[in-house]
């Protein structure tokens, strides 16, 4: 199993390319199931999860063609074509590796009237039930059966529009129901829809394919079903979580880094939290420049659905404020088990106390390198960020988590001055 070795204490400086958004790509790719014409996605990140999604779509009959696959380049152009669906079953051996696989359920059901999808796996950060996905599809006329770990959905007479009100905000359920609704007969209204920028990206792509959607970016989506969608070419949005992660990496080292391709528009709450900690993200023609005004200051942040502070940035910001002056409080409201990085940061000298859903961080003068174990995707990045500032050597194990969500991380960080390398096997 690979490891990443970091020798900390170096100031990051230079240009770092931001990739296409993982969470957007994993919703856009299943949209190819909604049409028999090609869907071309540009700026697609090179990630293990994206590859897994591609393998799943291949099993369903989708052909994939990749351009721009040079080993020295970032991002790719992927053309998907579901000319004929050859299978409506998403098997356990693929779905267990990636929770976003559940997003083939809505498109398969809308186009074929039948879908059988294994209940999903993914990072062990807490309970993420799919009941809202299923209730939303049932409201559109699907019959749902749960059998030995699989979800079997049927709609022999097709789907029909409905009014759907989610009791709680769910990104995945909004995406699944939205993709199903675009081919349903009549009007569908989705109330309390998630508003994440990745959902906006999906909705805009669907519109480019011929869907009729009003209220994009709001909590009320109105979808007038159409009989068919056509192909399209669409560019995946920049990854706002990757942007925030590398901003934390630059800031903890006192660096000056231009995040090429980054956009401010989707990062309001993250920008506010970083600004309160003493970090500037300044707009430039090519992206955002990260600088630290002086020292880092303690902050108080609570995760929340968009436009609130994203849960996917909690661990990275925690790593940043471990060396801030004063105390910080981070409260996690989305997932109940998202503090698994705390013991690993403590091994590096961080002073963190967890009480219920809140973590209390008292800034320390310095961190010290240590062997640490990654537990999930964003926790992995928090350990890398801490390692960049720590004295001595940090070894991060289980880096396959990082490969799921950060495109060629060690290469990007080395390009701005980090002493970082991947060690094959157990080193």
Coordinates of C-alpha atoms in Angstrom, one line a residue:
X1 CA 0.0 0.0 0.0
X2 CA 1.5 3.4 -1.1
X3 CA 2.5 6.1 1.4
X4 CA 3.2 9.8 1.0
X5 CA 6.3 11.2 2.7
X6 CA 6.4 14.9 3.5
X7 CA 9.3 16.8 4.9
X8 CA 7.7 19.9 6.3
X9 CA 8.7 23.5 7.0
X10 CA 8.9 24.8 3.4
X11 CA 7.0 27.8 2.2
X12 CA 4.8 27.1 -0.8
X13 CA 5.1 29.5 -3.7
X14 CA 4.2 29.4 -7.4
X15 CA 1.2 28.3 -9.6
X16 CA -1.0 25.3 -8.9
X17 CA -3.7 24.1 -11.3
X18 CA -7.2 23.5 -9.9
X19 CA -8.9 20.5 -11.5
X20 CA -12.5 19.8 -12.4
X21 CA -14.8 19.1 -9.5
X22 CA -15.0 15.5 -8.4
X23 CA -18.5 15.9 -6.9
X24 CA -19.8 17.5 -10.1
X25 CA -18.2 14.9 -12.4
X26 CA -19.7 12.0 -10.5
X27 CA -23.2 13.4 -11.1
X28 CA -22.6 14.5 -14.7
X29 CA -21.3 11.2 -15.9
X30 CA -24.5 9.2 -15.1
X31 CA -26.5 11.9 -17.0
X32 CA -25.1 10.2 -20.2
X33 CA -27.6 7.4 -19.5
X34 CA -30.5 9.8 -20.3
X35 CA -29.7 10.0 -24.0
X36 CA -28.5 7.7 -26.8
X37 CA -26.4 10.6 -28.2
X38 CA -22.8 11.5 -27.0
X39 CA -22.2 13.5 -23.9
X40 CA -18.8 15.1 -23.9
X41 CA -17.4 16.3 -20.6
X42 CA -14.4 18.6 -20.6
X43 CA -12.1 19.4 -17.6
X44 CA -12.8 15.9 -16.2
X45 CA -10.4 15.2 -13.2
X46 CA -8.1 12.1 -13.2
X47 CA -9.4 10.4 -10.1
X48 CA -10.0 6.9 -8.9
X49 CA -13.7 7.7 -8.3
X50 CA -14.1 9.0 -11.8
X51 CA -12.5 5.8 -13.1
X52 CA -14.8 3.7 -11.0
X53 CA -17.8 5.6 -12.3
X54 CA -16.6 5.0 -15.9
X55 CA -16.2 1.3 -15.2
X56 CA -19.7 1.1 -13.8
X57 CA -21.2 3.0 -16.9
X58 CA -19.3 0.6 -19.2
X59 CA -21.0 -2.3 -17.5
X60 CA -24.4 -0.7 -18.3
X61 CA -23.5 -0.4 -22.0
X62 CA -22.0 3.1 -22.1
X63 CA -19.0 3.5 -24.4
X64 CA -16.3 5.9 -23.2
X65 CA -13.6 7.7 -25.2
X66 CA -10.9 9.7 -23.5
X67 CA -8.9 12.6 -25.1
X68 CA -6.1 14.6 -23.6
X69 CA -4.8 11.6 -21.6
X70 CA -1.1 12.6 -21.7
X71 CA 0.6 11.6 -18.5
X72 CA 2.0 15.2 -18.0
X73 CA -1.4 16.9 -18.3
X74 CA -4.2 17.6 -15.8
X75 CA -7.8 17.0 -16.7
X76 CA -9.3 15.0 -19.6
X77 CA -12.0 15.2 -22.2
X78 CA -14.4 12.2 -21.9
X79 CA -17.1 11.4 -24.4
X80 CA -19.8 8.9 -23.1
X81 CA -22.4 7.4 -25.4
X82 CA -25.2 5.2 -24.1
X83 CA -26.5 4.2 -27.6
X84 CA -28.1 1.1 -26.1
X85 CA -28.4 0.2 -22.4
X86 CA -27.2 -3.4 -22.2
X87 CA -27.7 -3.9 -18.4
X88 CA -29.8 -2.2 -15.8
X89 CA -28.0 -3.7 -12.9
X90 CA -25.2 -1.8 -11.0
X91 CA -23.4 -4.6 -9.1
X92 CA -22.1 -4.7 -5.6
X93 CA -18.4 -5.2 -6.5
X94 CA -18.3 -1.7 -8.1
X95 CA -20.9 0.2 -6.1
X96 CA -19.3 -0.7 -2.8
X97 CA -16.2 1.3 -3.8
X98 CA -18.0 4.6 -4.4
X99 CA -21.2 6.0 -2.9
X100 CA -22.0 8.2 -5.9
X101 CA -22.8 5.0 -7.9
X102 CA -26.3 5.3 -6.5
X103 CA -26.7 8.2 -9.0
X104 CA -27.3 5.7 -11.9
X105 CA -30.6 4.8 -10.3
X106 CA -32.7 7.8 -11.4
X107 CA -31.4 7.9 -15.0
X108 CA -31.8 4.1 -15.6
X109 CA -35.3 4.2 -14.2
X110 CA -36.2 7.2 -16.3
X111 CA -34.9 5.8 -19.6
X112 CA -35.5 2.0 -19.2
X113 CA -38.2 1.8 -16.6
X114 CA -36.1 -0.6 -14.6
X115 CA -33.0 -0.3 -12.4
X116 CA -31.3 -2.6 -9.9
X117 CA -28.6 -1.0 -7.9
X118 CA -26.6 -2.3 -4.9
X119 CA -26.8 -0.2 -1.8
X120 CA -23.7 2.0 -1.9
X121 CA -20.4 2.1 0.1
X122 CA -17.9 4.9 0.4
X123 CA -16.0 6.7 3.2
X124 CA -16.8 5.7 6.8
X125 CA -17.6 9.2 7.9
X126 CA -21.1 8.5 9.1
X127 CA -24.6 7.2 8.2
X128 CA -25.7 8.4 4.8
X129 CA -29.1 6.6 4.1
X130 CA -30.7 6.7 0.7
X131 CA -34.3 6.8 1.8
X132 CA -34.8 10.3 0.4
X133 CA -33.6 9.1 -3.0
X134 CA -36.1 6.2 -2.9
X135 CA -39.1 8.3 -1.6
X136 CA -38.5 10.9 -4.3
X137 CA -38.5 8.2 -7.0
X138 CA -41.6 6.6 -5.5
X139 CA -43.4 10.0 -5.8
X140 CA -42.6 10.0 -9.5
X141 CA -44.3 6.6 -9.8
X142 CA -41.6 4.1 -9.3
X143 CA -42.1 0.9 -7.3
X144 CA -39.2 0.2 -5.0
X145 CA -38.2 -3.2 -3.5
X146 CA -35.2 -3.8 -1.3
X147 CA -33.8 -7.3 -1.7
X148 CA -30.5 -8.7 -0.3
X149 CA -28.6 -5.5 -0.4
X150 CA -30.0 -4.3 -3.7
X151 CA -32.5 -1.6 -4.6
X152 CA -34.9 -2.7 -7.4
X153 CA -36.9 0.1 -9.0
X154 CA -39.5 -0.4 -11.7
X155 CA -41.7 2.0 -13.6
X156 CA -43.3 -0.1 -16.4
X157 CA -45.6 2.8 -17.5
X158 CA -42.9 5.4 -17.1
X159 CA -42.5 8.2 -14.6
X160 CA -44.9 11.1 -14.0
X161 CA -44.3 14.5 -12.6
X162 CA -45.0 15.1 -8.9
X163 CA -44.5 17.6 -6.1
X164 CA -41.6 16.4 -3.9
X165 CA -40.7 18.1 -0.6
X166 CA -37.5 16.8 1.0
X167 CA -37.7 16.8 4.8
X168 CA -34.0 17.5 5.0
X169 CA -31.6 18.8 2.4
X170 CA -29.9 15.9 0.5
X171 CA -27.4 16.5 -2.4
X172 CA -27.6 13.0 -3.7
X173 CA -31.4 12.7 -3.5
X174 CA -31.8 16.0 -5.3
X175 CA -29.4 14.9 -8.1
X176 CA -31.1 11.5 -8.5
X177 CA -34.7 12.8 -8.6
X178 CA -33.7 15.7 -10.9
X179 CA -32.2 13.3 -13.5
X180 CA -35.3 11.1 -13.3
X181 CA -37.7 14.1 -13.5
X182 CA -36.3 15.4 -16.8
X183 CA -37.8 12.5 -18.7
X184 CA -41.0 12.1 -16.6
X185 CA -44.4 13.1 -18.0
X186 CA -45.6 16.5 -16.9
X187 CA -44.3 18.9 -14.3
X188 CA -42.1 18.0 -11.3
X189 CA -41.6 20.4 -8.4
X190 CA -38.7 19.7 -6.0
X191 CA -39.0 21.6 -2.7
X192 CA -36.1 22.0 -0.2
X193 CA -33.7 21.0 -3.0
X194 CA -30.0 21.1 -2.3
X195 CA -28.4 24.2 -3.7
X196 CA -24.7 23.1 -4.0
X197 CA -22.8 24.4 -7.0
X198 CA -22.4 20.9 -8.2
X199 CA -26.2 20.5 -8.5
X200 CA -26.2 23.8 -10.4
X201 CA -23.6 22.3 -12.7
X202 CA -25.7 19.2 -13.3
X203 CA -28.8 21.2 -14.0
X204 CA -27.0 23.4 -16.5
X205 CA -25.6 20.3 -18.2
X206 CA -29.1 18.8 -18.4
X207 CA -30.4 22.0 -19.9
X208 CA -27.7 21.9 -22.5
X209 CA -29.0 18.4 -23.3
X210 CA -32.5 19.7 -23.8
X211 CA -34.0 19.5 -20.3
X212 CA -36.4 22.2 -19.1
X213 CA -35.5 23.3 -15.6
X214 CA -36.4 26.5 -13.8
X215 CA -35.1 27.7 -10.4
X216 CA -31.6 26.5 -10.9
X217 CA -29.5 27.4 -7.8
X218 CA -32.6 27.8 -5.6
X219 CA -34.3 25.5 -3.1
X220 CA -37.3 25.1 -5.5
X221 CA -36.7 23.3 -8.8
X222 CA -39.4 23.1 -11.5
X223 CA -38.8 20.5 -14.1
X224 CA -41.0 20.1 -17.2
X225 CA -40.5 16.6 -18.5
X226 CA -39.5 16.1 -22.1
X227 CA -39.7 12.9 -24.3
X228 CA -36.0 12.7 -25.0
X229 CA -32.7 14.5 -24.4
X230 CA -29.9 15.0 -27.0
X231 CA -26.1 15.0 -26.7
X232 CA -24.1 18.0 -25.5
X233 CA -20.6 19.2 -24.7
X234 CA -20.1 20.5 -21.2
X235 CA -17.2 21.8 -19.1
X236 CA -17.0 20.5 -15.5
X237 CA -16.8 23.3 -13.0
X238 CA -13.6 23.9 -11.0
X239 CA -13.3 22.0 -7.7
X240 CA -14.2 24.3 -4.9
X241 CA -13.1 21.8 -2.2
X242 CA -9.7 21.2 -3.9
X243 CA -9.4 25.0 -4.1
X244 CA -10.1 25.4 -0.4
X245 CA -7.7 22.5 0.5
X246 CA -4.8 24.0 -1.4
X247 CA -5.6 27.4 0.1
X248 CA -5.1 25.8 3.5
X249 CA -1.9 24.2 2.4
X250 CA -0.5 27.5 1.2
X251 CA -1.7 29.4 4.2
X252 CA -0.3 27.0 6.9
X253 CA 3.2 27.4 5.3
X254 CA 2.9 31.2 5.0
X255 CA 3.1 30.8 1.2
X256 CA 2.0 32.7 -1.8
X257 CA 0.3 30.5 -4.4
X258 CA -1.8 31.3 -7.5
X259 CA -4.6 28.7 -7.7
X260 CA -5.1 28.7 -11.5
X261 CA -8.7 28.1 -12.6
X262 CA -10.2 28.6 -9.2
X263 CA -13.4 30.6 -8.9
X264 CA -14.7 32.7 -5.9
X265 CA -18.4 32.5 -6.8
X266 CA -18.9 29.0 -5.3
X267 CA -16.8 29.5 -2.2
X268 CA -18.5 32.1 0.0
X269 CA -18.5 30.4 3.4
X270 CA -15.0 28.9 2.9
X271 CA -13.6 32.3 1.9
X272 CA -15.2 33.9 5.0
X273 CA -13.8 31.3 7.3
X274 CA -10.3 31.6 5.8
X275 CA -10.5 35.4 6.0
X276 CA -11.4 35.2 9.7
X277 CA -8.3 33.0 10.1
X278 CA -6.1 35.6 8.4
X279 CA -5.9 34.1 4.9
X280 CA -6.6 36.1 1.8
X281 CA -7.8 34.7 -1.5
X282 CA -7.5 37.5 -4.0
X283 CA -9.0 37.4 -7.5
X284 CA -6.6 37.5 -10.4
X285 CA -7.3 37.0 -14.2
X286 CA -6.1 33.4 -14.0
X287 CA -7.7 32.4 -10.7
X288 CA -7.2 33.1 -7.0
X289 CA -4.0 34.1 -5.2
X290 CA -3.6 32.8 -1.6
X291 CA -1.7 34.8 0.9
X292 CA -1.5 35.0 4.7
X293 CA -1.8 38.5 6.1
X294 CA 0.2 37.9 9.3
X295 CA -0.2 35.1 11.7
X296 CA -3.2 32.7 11.8
X297 CA -6.1 33.5 14.1
X298 CA -8.6 31.1 15.8
X299 CA -12.1 30.9 14.4
X300 CA -15.5 29.4 15.1
X301 CA -17.1 27.5 12.2
X302 CA -20.2 25.3 11.9
X303 CA -20.8 23.0 8.9
X304 CA -24.1 23.4 7.1
X305 CA -25.7 22.7 3.7
X306 CA -24.7 25.1 0.9
X307 CA -24.4 28.1 1.1
X308 CA -23.1 27.3 4.6
X309 CA -19.6 26.1 5.4
X310 CA -19.0 22.7 3.6
X311 CA -18.5 19.6 5.7
X312 CA -15.9 18.6 3.0
X313 CA -13.7 21.5 4.3
X314 CA -13.9 20.8 8.0
X315 CA -10.9 18.6 8.3
X316 CA -8.6 20.8 6.2
X317 CA -9.5 24.0 8.2
X318 CA -9.0 22.1 11.4
X319 CA -5.4 21.3 10.3
X320 CA -4.9 24.9 9.5
X321 CA -5.9 26.3 12.9
X322 CA -3.9 23.7 14.8
X323 CA -1.1 26.3 14.6
X324 CA -3.2 29.4 14.9
X325 CA -3.0 31.9 17.8
X326 CA -5.7 31.3 20.3
X327 CA -8.6 28.8 20.2
X328 CA -10.9 27.6 17.5
X329 CA -14.2 25.7 17.6
X330 CA -15.4 23.6 14.7
X331 CA -18.9 22.1 14.9
X332 CA -19.9 19.2 12.5
X333 CA -23.6 19.1 11.8
X334 CA -23.7 16.9 8.7
X335 CA -21.9 13.7 9.6
X336 CA -21.7 12.2 13.0
X337 CA -18.3 10.4 12.5
X338 CA -16.2 13.0 10.8
X339 CA -13.5 13.6 13.4
X340 CA -11.5 10.4 12.8
X341 CA -8.5 12.7 11.8
X342 CA -8.4 14.2 15.3
X343 CA -6.2 11.4 16.9
X344 CA -3.8 11.5 13.9
X345 CA -3.4 15.3 14.1
X346 CA -2.8 14.8 17.9
X347 CA 0.0 12.4 17.0
X348 CA 1.6 15.4 15.3
X349 CA 1.3 17.6 18.4
X350 CA -2.1 19.2 17.8
X351 CA -4.2 20.1 20.9
X352 CA -7.8 19.1 20.1
X353 CA -10.6 18.0 22.3
X354 CA -13.9 16.6 20.9
X355 CA -17.1 17.0 22.8
X356 CA -20.1 15.7 21.0
X357 CA -20.3 17.3 17.6
X358 CA -17.8 20.1 18.4
X359 CA -14.0 20.1 18.3
X360 CA -12.1 22.6 20.4
X361 CA -8.6 23.4 19.0
X362 CA -6.0 25.3 21.0
X363 CA -3.3 26.5 18.7
X364 CA 0.2 25.2 19.3
X365 CA 3.6 26.7 18.4
X366 CA 4.6 23.9 16.1
X367 CA 3.6 20.5 14.8
X368 CA 6.0 17.6 14.6
X369 CA 6.1 15.0 11.8
X370 CA 4.9 11.5 12.6
X371 CA 3.5 8.4 10.9
X372 CA -0.2 8.9 10.5
X373 CA -3.1 6.9 9.0
X374 CA -5.7 8.3 6.6
X375 CA -9.2 7.4 7.4
X376 CA -11.2 9.0 4.7
X377 CA -10.8 11.4 1.8
X378 CA -10.9 14.8 3.4
X379 CA -9.2 13.6 6.6
X380 CA -6.3 12.4 4.4
X381 CA -5.9 15.9 3.1
X382 CA -5.9 17.4 6.6
X383 CA -2.9 15.2 7.4
X384 CA -1.0 16.3 4.3
X385 CA -1.7 20.0 5.2
X386 CA -0.4 19.4 8.7
X387 CA 2.6 17.6 7.4
X388 CA 3.6 20.6 5.2
X389 CA 3.9 22.7 8.3
X390 CA 5.4 20.1 10.7
X391 CA 9.0 19.9 11.7
X392 CA 10.6 16.7 10.4
X393 CA 9.1 13.9 8.3
X394 CA 5.4 12.9 8.1
X395 CA 4.4 9.5 6.6
X396 CA 0.7 9.4 5.5
X397 CA -0.6 5.8 5.1
X398 CA -3.7 4.7 3.2
X399 CA -3.3 7.3 0.5
X400 CA -5.8 5.5 -1.8
X401 CA -8.3 7.8 -0.1
X402 CA -6.5 10.8 -1.5
X403 CA -6.5 9.3 -5.0
X404 CA -10.2 9.2 -4.9
X405 CA -10.5 13.0 -4.7
X406 CA -7.3 14.8 -5.4
X407 CA -5.7 14.7 -8.9
X408 CA -2.0 13.9 -8.7
X409 CA -1.7 15.7 -5.3
X410 CA 2.0 15.1 -4.7
X411 CA 2.9 16.4 -8.2
X412 CA 0.9 19.6 -7.7
X413 CA 2.4 20.3 -4.2
X414 CA 5.9 19.6 -5.4
X415 CA 5.4 22.1 -8.2
X416 CA 5.0 24.9 -5.6
X417 CA 7.9 23.9 -3.5
X418 CA 6.8 21.1 -1.1
X419 CA 9.2 18.3 -0.3
X420 CA 6.7 15.5 -0.9
X421 CA 6.9 12.1 -2.6
X422 CA 4.9 8.9 -3.0
X423 CA 6.5 5.8 -1.8
X424 CA 5.3 2.6 -3.5
X425 CA 4.2 -0.3 -1.3
X426 CA 5.1 -0.1 2.4
X427 CA 8.2 2.0 1.9

